Short mmCIF file of C-alpha atoms and ligand atoms in Angstrom, two decimals:
data_model
loop_
_atom_site.label_atom_id
_atom_site.label_comp_id
_atom_site.label_asym_id
_atom_site.label_seq_id
_atom_site.Cartn_x
_atom_site.Cartn_y
_atom_site.Cartn_z
CA MET U 134 -25.20 17.84 -3.94
CA THR U 135 -22.25 19.64 -5.35
CA ALA U 136 -19.80 22.26 -4.25
CA ALA U 137 -19.27 25.07 -6.71
CA HIS U 138 -16.74 25.01 -9.56
CA ILE U 139 -16.62 21.40 -10.66
CA PRO U 140 -15.58 21.35 -14.30
CA THR U 141 -16.97 18.86 -16.81
CA GLN U 142 -13.56 17.85 -18.15
CA MET U 143 -10.44 16.79 -16.29
CA ARG U 144 -6.96 15.47 -16.89
CA ALA U 145 -5.84 11.93 -16.03
CA TRP U 146 -2.64 9.95 -16.51
CA VAL U 147 -3.70 6.96 -18.58
CA LEU U 148 -1.57 3.87 -19.11
CA HIS U 149 -2.23 2.60 -22.64
CA GLY U 150 0.31 -0.23 -22.62
CA PRO U 151 3.87 -0.99 -21.51
CA GLU U 152 5.91 2.24 -21.29
CA ASP U 153 3.04 4.22 -22.80
CA ILE U 154 1.50 6.57 -20.24
CA ARG U 155 -0.02 9.94 -21.23
CA ILE U 156 -2.20 12.71 -19.92
CA ASP U 157 -5.64 12.29 -21.48
CA GLU U 158 -8.58 14.63 -21.31
CA ARG U 159 -11.55 12.83 -19.75
CA ALA U 160 -15.03 13.66 -18.51
CA VAL U 161 -15.22 14.23 -14.76
CA PRO U 162 -16.90 11.03 -13.51
CA GLY U 163 -20.55 11.12 -12.53
CA ILE U 164 -21.47 9.83 -9.09
CA GLY U 165 -23.98 7.19 -8.11
CA PRO U 166 -26.40 7.74 -5.19
CA SER U 167 -23.98 6.27 -2.61
CA GLU U 168 -20.79 7.71 -4.07
CA VAL U 169 -18.73 10.79 -3.40
CA LEU U 170 -16.62 12.78 -5.86
CA VAL U 171 -13.09 13.32 -4.56
CA ARG U 172 -10.79 16.05 -5.85
CA VAL U 173 -7.50 14.21 -5.57
CA GLY U 174 -4.77 15.65 -3.34
CA SER U 175 -1.75 13.29 -3.38
CA VAL U 176 -1.13 9.92 -5.02
CA GLY U 177 1.57 7.53 -3.86
CA VAL U 178 3.55 5.51 -6.41
CA CYS U 179 3.80 1.80 -5.63
CA GLY U 180 6.01 -1.02 -6.88
CA SER U 181 3.00 -2.54 -8.60
CA ASP U 182 2.49 0.70 -10.58
CA LYS U 183 6.04 0.29 -11.86
CA HIS U 184 5.31 -3.28 -12.95
CA PHE U 185 2.20 -2.08 -14.80
CA TYR U 186 4.22 0.65 -16.53
CA GLN U 187 7.17 -1.55 -17.49
CA HIS U 188 5.45 -4.83 -18.32
CA GLY U 189 1.75 -4.03 -18.68
CA ARG U 190 1.01 -6.36 -15.79
CA ALA U 191 1.46 -6.81 -12.04
CA SER U 192 0.83 -10.14 -10.30
CA SER U 193 -2.25 -11.54 -12.04
CA ASP U 194 -3.59 -8.15 -13.26
CA VAL U 195 -2.98 -7.44 -16.95
CA VAL U 196 -3.48 -4.14 -18.82
CA THR U 197 -5.79 -5.03 -21.72
CA GLU U 198 -7.41 -1.60 -22.08
CA PRO U 199 -6.32 1.92 -21.04
CA VAL U 200 -6.31 2.36 -17.27
CA VAL U 201 -5.69 5.25 -14.86
CA LEU U 202 -3.15 4.02 -12.31
CA GLY U 203 -3.00 5.06 -8.66
CA HIS U 204 -4.38 3.11 -5.71
CA GLU U 205 -2.76 5.18 -2.95
CA PHE U 206 -4.66 8.46 -2.74
CA GLY U 207 -6.79 10.88 -0.84
CA GLY U 208 -8.26 14.31 -1.36
CA THR U 209 -11.32 16.40 -0.64
CA ILE U 210 -14.97 15.51 -1.21
CA VAL U 211 -16.50 18.04 -3.62
CA ALA U 212 -19.83 16.38 -4.39
CA VAL U 213 -21.99 13.63 -2.92
CA GLY U 214 -24.68 11.31 -4.26
CA GLU U 215 -28.28 11.68 -3.13
CA ALA U 216 -27.95 8.97 -0.44
CA VAL U 217 -24.91 10.64 1.14
CA ASP U 218 -25.09 13.30 3.84
CA ASP U 219 -24.42 16.77 2.36
CA SER U 220 -22.28 17.61 5.36
CA ARG U 221 -19.49 15.50 3.85
CA ILE U 222 -18.84 18.09 1.14
CA GLY U 223 -15.51 19.70 1.96
CA GLU U 224 -14.32 16.74 4.06
CA ARG U 225 -10.67 15.69 3.62
CA VAL U 226 -10.41 11.94 3.11
CA ALA U 227 -8.05 9.01 2.65
CA VAL U 228 -9.49 6.59 0.09
CA GLU U 229 -9.45 2.83 0.55
CA PRO U 230 -9.00 1.49 -2.99
CA LEU U 231 -10.40 -1.97 -2.27
CA VAL U 232 -14.10 -2.18 -3.10
CA PRO U 233 -15.58 -5.25 -1.41
CA ASP U 234 -18.41 -7.29 -2.78
CA TRP U 235 -20.47 -7.28 0.42
CA THR U 236 -22.63 -10.17 -0.78
CA SER U 237 -19.64 -12.51 -1.03
CA ARG U 238 -18.93 -15.31 1.41
CA GLU U 239 -15.54 -13.90 2.43
CA ALA U 240 -16.81 -10.36 2.93
CA ARG U 241 -19.62 -11.69 5.12
CA ALA U 242 -16.94 -13.44 7.19
CA GLY U 243 -15.04 -10.15 7.58
CA ARG U 244 -12.30 -11.06 5.11
CA TYR U 245 -13.18 -9.00 2.07
CA ASN U 246 -9.49 -8.73 1.14
CA ILE U 247 -9.36 -12.39 0.10
CA ASP U 248 -12.62 -12.40 -1.80
CA PRO U 249 -11.89 -13.08 -5.49
CA SER U 250 -14.70 -10.77 -6.66
CA GLN U 251 -13.28 -7.65 -4.96
CA LYS U 252 -12.58 -4.62 -7.14
CA PHE U 253 -9.60 -2.32 -6.76
CA PHE U 254 -8.98 1.25 -7.90
CA GLY U 255 -5.99 1.73 -10.19
CA VAL U 256 -5.79 -1.77 -11.61
CA PRO U 257 -7.32 -2.81 -14.94
CA GLY U 258 -11.11 -2.75 -14.58
CA LEU U 259 -11.36 0.29 -12.29
CA ASP U 260 -9.62 3.60 -13.00
CA GLY U 261 -7.50 4.89 -10.14
CA GLY U 262 -6.45 8.09 -8.46
CA LEU U 263 -3.96 9.61 -10.87
CA ALA U 264 -6.63 11.99 -12.11
CA GLU U 265 -8.03 15.30 -10.95
CA TYR U 266 -11.32 13.72 -9.78
CA VAL U 267 -12.37 10.21 -8.79
CA ALA U 268 -15.83 8.90 -7.84
CA VAL U 269 -15.65 6.43 -4.93
CA PRO U 270 -18.21 4.62 -2.79
CA GLN U 271 -18.86 6.73 0.30
CA GLY U 272 -17.68 3.94 2.61
CA ASN U 273 -14.28 3.94 0.90
CA ALA U 274 -13.69 7.64 1.68
CA HIS U 275 -12.48 7.90 5.29
CA ALA U 276 -12.35 11.31 6.99
CA ILE U 277 -8.93 12.50 8.13
CA PRO U 278 -8.17 15.23 10.67
CA ASP U 279 -6.35 18.41 9.60
CA THR U 280 -3.18 17.16 11.30
CA VAL U 281 -2.86 14.37 8.70
CA SER U 282 -1.29 15.69 5.48
CA ASP U 283 -2.41 14.88 1.94
CA ASN U 284 0.77 12.83 1.47
CA ALA U 285 0.13 10.86 4.65
CA ALA U 286 -3.47 10.30 3.53
CA ALA U 287 -2.11 8.71 0.35
CA MET U 288 0.15 6.44 2.42
CA VAL U 289 -2.65 5.01 4.57
CA GLU U 290 -2.81 2.31 1.90
CA THR U 291 0.82 1.25 2.32
CA ILE U 292 0.58 1.42 6.10
CA SER U 293 -2.52 -0.77 5.90
CA VAL U 294 -0.56 -3.51 4.13
CA ALA U 295 2.07 -3.28 6.86
CA LEU U 296 -0.60 -3.36 9.59
CA ASN U 297 -2.15 -6.51 8.15
CA GLY U 298 1.31 -8.11 8.11
CA VAL U 299 2.08 -7.16 11.71
CA GLU U 300 -1.31 -8.45 12.84
CA LYS U 301 -0.53 -11.76 11.09
CA ALA U 302 2.75 -11.92 13.06
CA ALA U 303 0.73 -12.02 16.32
CA LEU U 304 3.62 -10.58 18.35
CA PRO U 305 3.73 -10.97 22.11
CA ILE U 306 4.77 -7.84 24.06
CA GLY U 307 8.55 -7.54 24.02
CA ALA U 308 8.85 -9.72 20.91
CA GLN U 309 11.96 -10.07 18.80
CA VAL U 310 11.17 -9.42 15.15
CA LEU U 311 13.21 -9.51 11.98
CA ILE U 312 12.04 -7.69 8.86
CA ALA U 313 13.46 -8.20 5.37
CA GLY U 314 13.43 -5.07 3.21
CA ALA U 315 13.49 -1.40 4.27
CA GLY U 316 11.29 -0.03 1.51
CA PRO U 317 8.08 1.79 2.46
CA VAL U 318 6.28 -1.38 3.56
CA GLY U 319 9.22 -2.67 5.63
CA LEU U 320 9.74 0.72 7.29
CA PHE U 321 6.04 0.92 8.20
CA VAL U 322 6.16 -2.67 9.48
CA ALA U 323 9.07 -1.61 11.70
CA GLN U 324 7.15 1.37 13.10
CA LEU U 325 4.09 -0.78 13.75
CA CYS U 326 6.17 -3.48 15.49
CA HIS U 327 7.47 -0.80 17.86
CA ALA U 328 3.91 0.47 18.37
CA ALA U 329 2.85 -3.12 19.09
CA GLY U 330 5.38 -3.35 21.92
CA ALA U 331 8.18 -5.29 20.24
CA GLY U 332 11.36 -5.43 22.29
CA ARG U 333 13.88 -5.83 19.47
CA VAL U 334 13.31 -5.01 15.82
CA GLY U 335 15.90 -5.93 13.21
CA ILE U 336 15.74 -5.08 9.53
CA VAL U 337 17.78 -6.47 6.65
CA GLU U 338 18.44 -4.12 3.76
CA PRO U 339 21.34 -3.97 1.27
CA ASN U 340 20.89 -0.22 0.57
CA SER U 341 22.88 1.79 3.15
CA ALA U 342 20.71 4.95 2.91
CA ARG U 343 17.65 2.86 3.71
CA ARG U 344 19.49 1.19 6.60
CA GLU U 345 20.16 4.66 8.05
CA ILE U 346 16.46 5.52 7.91
CA ALA U 347 15.63 2.20 9.59
CA ALA U 348 18.17 2.94 12.34
CA LYS U 349 16.53 6.35 12.93
CA LEU U 350 13.26 4.48 13.39
CA GLY U 351 14.81 2.46 16.20
CA CYS U 352 15.76 -0.68 14.27
CA GLU U 353 18.97 -2.66 14.27
CA ALA U 354 19.86 -2.60 10.59
CA PHE U 355 21.84 -5.34 8.83
CA GLU U 356 23.24 -5.52 5.34
CA SER U 357 22.47 -9.21 4.89
CA LEU U 358 20.31 -11.85 6.46
CA ASP U 359 23.42 -13.78 7.53
CA ASP U 360 24.51 -10.86 9.74
CA ALA U 361 21.14 -10.48 11.45
CA PHE U 362 20.11 -11.96 14.78
CA GLY U 363 17.84 -15.01 14.91
CA ASP U 364 15.59 -16.67 17.46
CA VAL U 365 12.83 -14.25 16.50
CA HIS U 366 9.14 -14.59 17.24
CA ALA U 367 8.40 -13.52 13.68
CA PHE U 368 10.18 -12.99 10.41
CA ILE U 369 8.30 -10.51 8.20
CA GLU U 370 9.32 -10.76 4.56
CA CYS U 371 8.87 -7.57 2.50
CA THR U 372 11.18 -8.20 -0.48
CA GLY U 373 9.77 -11.15 -2.44
CA VAL U 374 13.35 -12.35 -3.07
CA GLU U 375 13.40 -16.13 -3.31
CA THR U 376 16.53 -16.80 -1.20
CA VAL U 377 15.31 -14.41 1.50
CA ARG U 378 11.94 -16.15 1.58
CA HIS U 379 13.71 -19.47 2.11
CA ASP U 380 16.44 -18.43 4.54
CA GLY U 381 14.09 -16.52 6.81
CA PHE U 382 12.72 -19.77 8.23
CA TYR U 383 16.08 -20.37 9.94
CA LYS U 384 15.81 -17.06 11.82
CA VAL U 385 12.54 -17.99 13.54
CA ARG U 386 12.35 -19.64 16.96
CA PRO U 387 10.35 -22.85 17.46
CA GLY U 388 6.66 -22.11 17.24
CA GLY U 389 7.33 -18.77 15.49
CA ARG U 390 5.79 -17.21 12.43
CA VAL U 391 6.94 -16.35 8.93
CA VAL U 392 4.82 -13.65 7.29
CA PHE U 393 5.04 -13.04 3.55
CA ILE U 394 4.18 -9.54 2.33
CA GLY U 395 6.66 -9.00 -0.54
CA VAL U 396 5.44 -9.98 -3.99
CA GLY U 397 7.96 -11.93 -6.06
CA GLY U 398 8.20 -15.06 -8.16
CA ASP U 399 5.30 -17.48 -8.10
CA ASP U 400 7.33 -20.33 -6.63
CA ALA U 401 9.79 -20.46 -3.76
CA SER U 402 11.23 -23.35 -1.82
CA VAL U 403 10.26 -23.85 1.80
CA PRO U 404 12.48 -25.84 4.22
CA MET U 405 9.80 -28.28 5.30
CA SER U 406 11.78 -29.76 8.17
CA GLN U 407 11.75 -26.29 9.76
CA VAL U 408 8.02 -25.98 9.32
CA ILE U 409 7.22 -29.48 10.57
CA GLU U 410 9.74 -30.17 13.31
CA ARG U 411 9.62 -26.65 14.77
CA GLU U 412 5.96 -25.97 14.07
CA ILE U 413 6.53 -22.71 12.22
CA THR U 414 3.39 -20.99 10.94
CA LEU U 415 3.44 -19.42 7.46
CA HIS U 416 1.12 -16.56 6.73
CA GLY U 417 0.40 -14.71 3.49
CA VAL U 418 -0.74 -11.08 3.46
CA MET U 419 -3.25 -9.86 0.89
CA ARG U 420 -4.02 -6.14 1.08
CA TYR U 421 -6.10 -5.38 4.22
CA ALA U 422 -9.55 -5.26 5.71
CA PHE U 423 -10.99 -2.61 8.05
CA THR U 424 -7.62 -0.90 8.57
CA TRP U 425 -8.31 2.72 7.54
CA PRO U 426 -9.75 3.99 10.84
CA THR U 427 -6.92 2.35 12.81
CA VAL U 428 -4.18 3.74 10.59
CA ILE U 429 -5.69 7.24 10.45
CA GLY U 430 -5.87 7.20 14.25
CA MET U 431 -2.23 6.15 14.52
CA LEU U 432 -1.13 8.89 12.13
CA ALA U 433 -3.13 11.47 14.08
CA ASN U 434 -1.60 10.29 17.37
CA GLY U 435 1.95 10.19 16.01
CA ASN U 436 2.29 6.42 16.52
CA VAL U 437 3.29 6.18 12.88
CA ASP U 438 5.14 8.79 10.84
CA ALA U 439 4.48 8.80 7.11
CA ASP U 440 5.65 12.25 6.00
CA SER U 441 9.33 11.57 6.72
CA LEU U 442 9.26 8.64 4.28
CA VAL U 443 8.35 10.83 1.30
CA SER U 444 11.61 10.99 -0.65
CA ARG U 445 10.30 12.88 -3.68
CA GLU U 446 7.26 14.96 -4.60
CA LEU U 447 6.36 15.40 -8.26
CA ASN U 448 3.65 17.70 -9.52
CA PHE U 449 0.92 16.25 -11.71
CA ASP U 450 2.43 17.41 -15.01
CA HIS U 451 5.70 15.63 -14.19
CA ALA U 452 4.16 12.42 -12.84
CA VAL U 453 5.70 10.33 -15.63
CA GLU U 454 9.12 10.92 -14.03
CA ALA U 455 8.07 8.54 -11.28
CA TRP U 456 8.57 5.82 -13.87
CA THR U 457 11.05 7.25 -16.37
CA ASP U 458 13.46 8.94 -13.96
CA PRO U 459 14.08 6.62 -11.01
CA ASP U 460 15.32 8.33 -7.86
CA ALA U 461 18.41 6.71 -6.31
CA GLY U 462 17.37 7.61 -2.76
CA GLU U 463 13.77 6.62 -3.29
CA ILE U 464 11.60 5.53 -0.41
CA LYS U 465 8.19 6.86 -1.45
CA THR U 466 7.48 9.06 -4.46
CA VAL U 467 4.29 11.06 -4.15
CA ILE U 468 2.50 12.88 -6.98
CA ARG U 469 0.75 16.12 -6.03
CA VAL U 470 -2.45 16.44 -8.02
CA GLY U 471 -4.34 19.16 -6.16
ZN1 ZN Z 230 0.55 -0.40 -3.50
#
């Protein structure tokens, strides 16, 4: 079933190689029986998108053929496959870009985010959201209420990473937490720690403008890790900086947790005496599983604010500026497609 006025051709920002991104004319994707066609509203720009643009790779994903970037997006359903209820046409949605392989061992155990056969929109192998239309499996398109903006819908992805990290921290009520990095992920981690009943939330961030935003969100903000308080229940690392990864262990109380969200170098040193003698638990964070309904609910209830973290909006034609014209005060750049 289709709403009226879907063209056959569309425009998409296609990354052809390092520092080579262009608007290409493409066919509007067809939809399978269990898919929906989304007219894209907003797309968030992520650090990994910048790595793809600059180096043609991010973590272990390498650009070997042209790819449409964009894994943080939402929009409006304009057509549905034959197995999807027609009533979804016109629904506003936030799209989960992770496509699980539901036959896999990890997905069956409820951990589809750590299944190696998962697919992901906006990385090589599956074109992403920086296009006028995207076809997605119906289960990946989550309805949002009218009170959640298009920009917030795009940021459900980032908030989901933060939520997974805070869940890994397993905070008791009234916990003391220290976060490294006040970028979008760190600032969402801070908001979620407050929502989870933390008593004291500190954040370490060298950029003073970002520290001010963190302070407005109820955090104690510190310029360096040395200045920050210790004895925390959890240290949540959102920078990927090697020295920060290492030094954070000394901020954690005995029996505490160190949670690694930030992506950085492949190797980092770990003070093993801290881990062994004080029984510190290390936890990695890979994307998320089953977080969209929770995050959408928190946005709708005002437990988390996403809109205030949008530092720049670019329209579709100017999307390349997200990469070529860095914004000094950047928190989250959002591209408006629709
Ligand atoms: Zn991202």
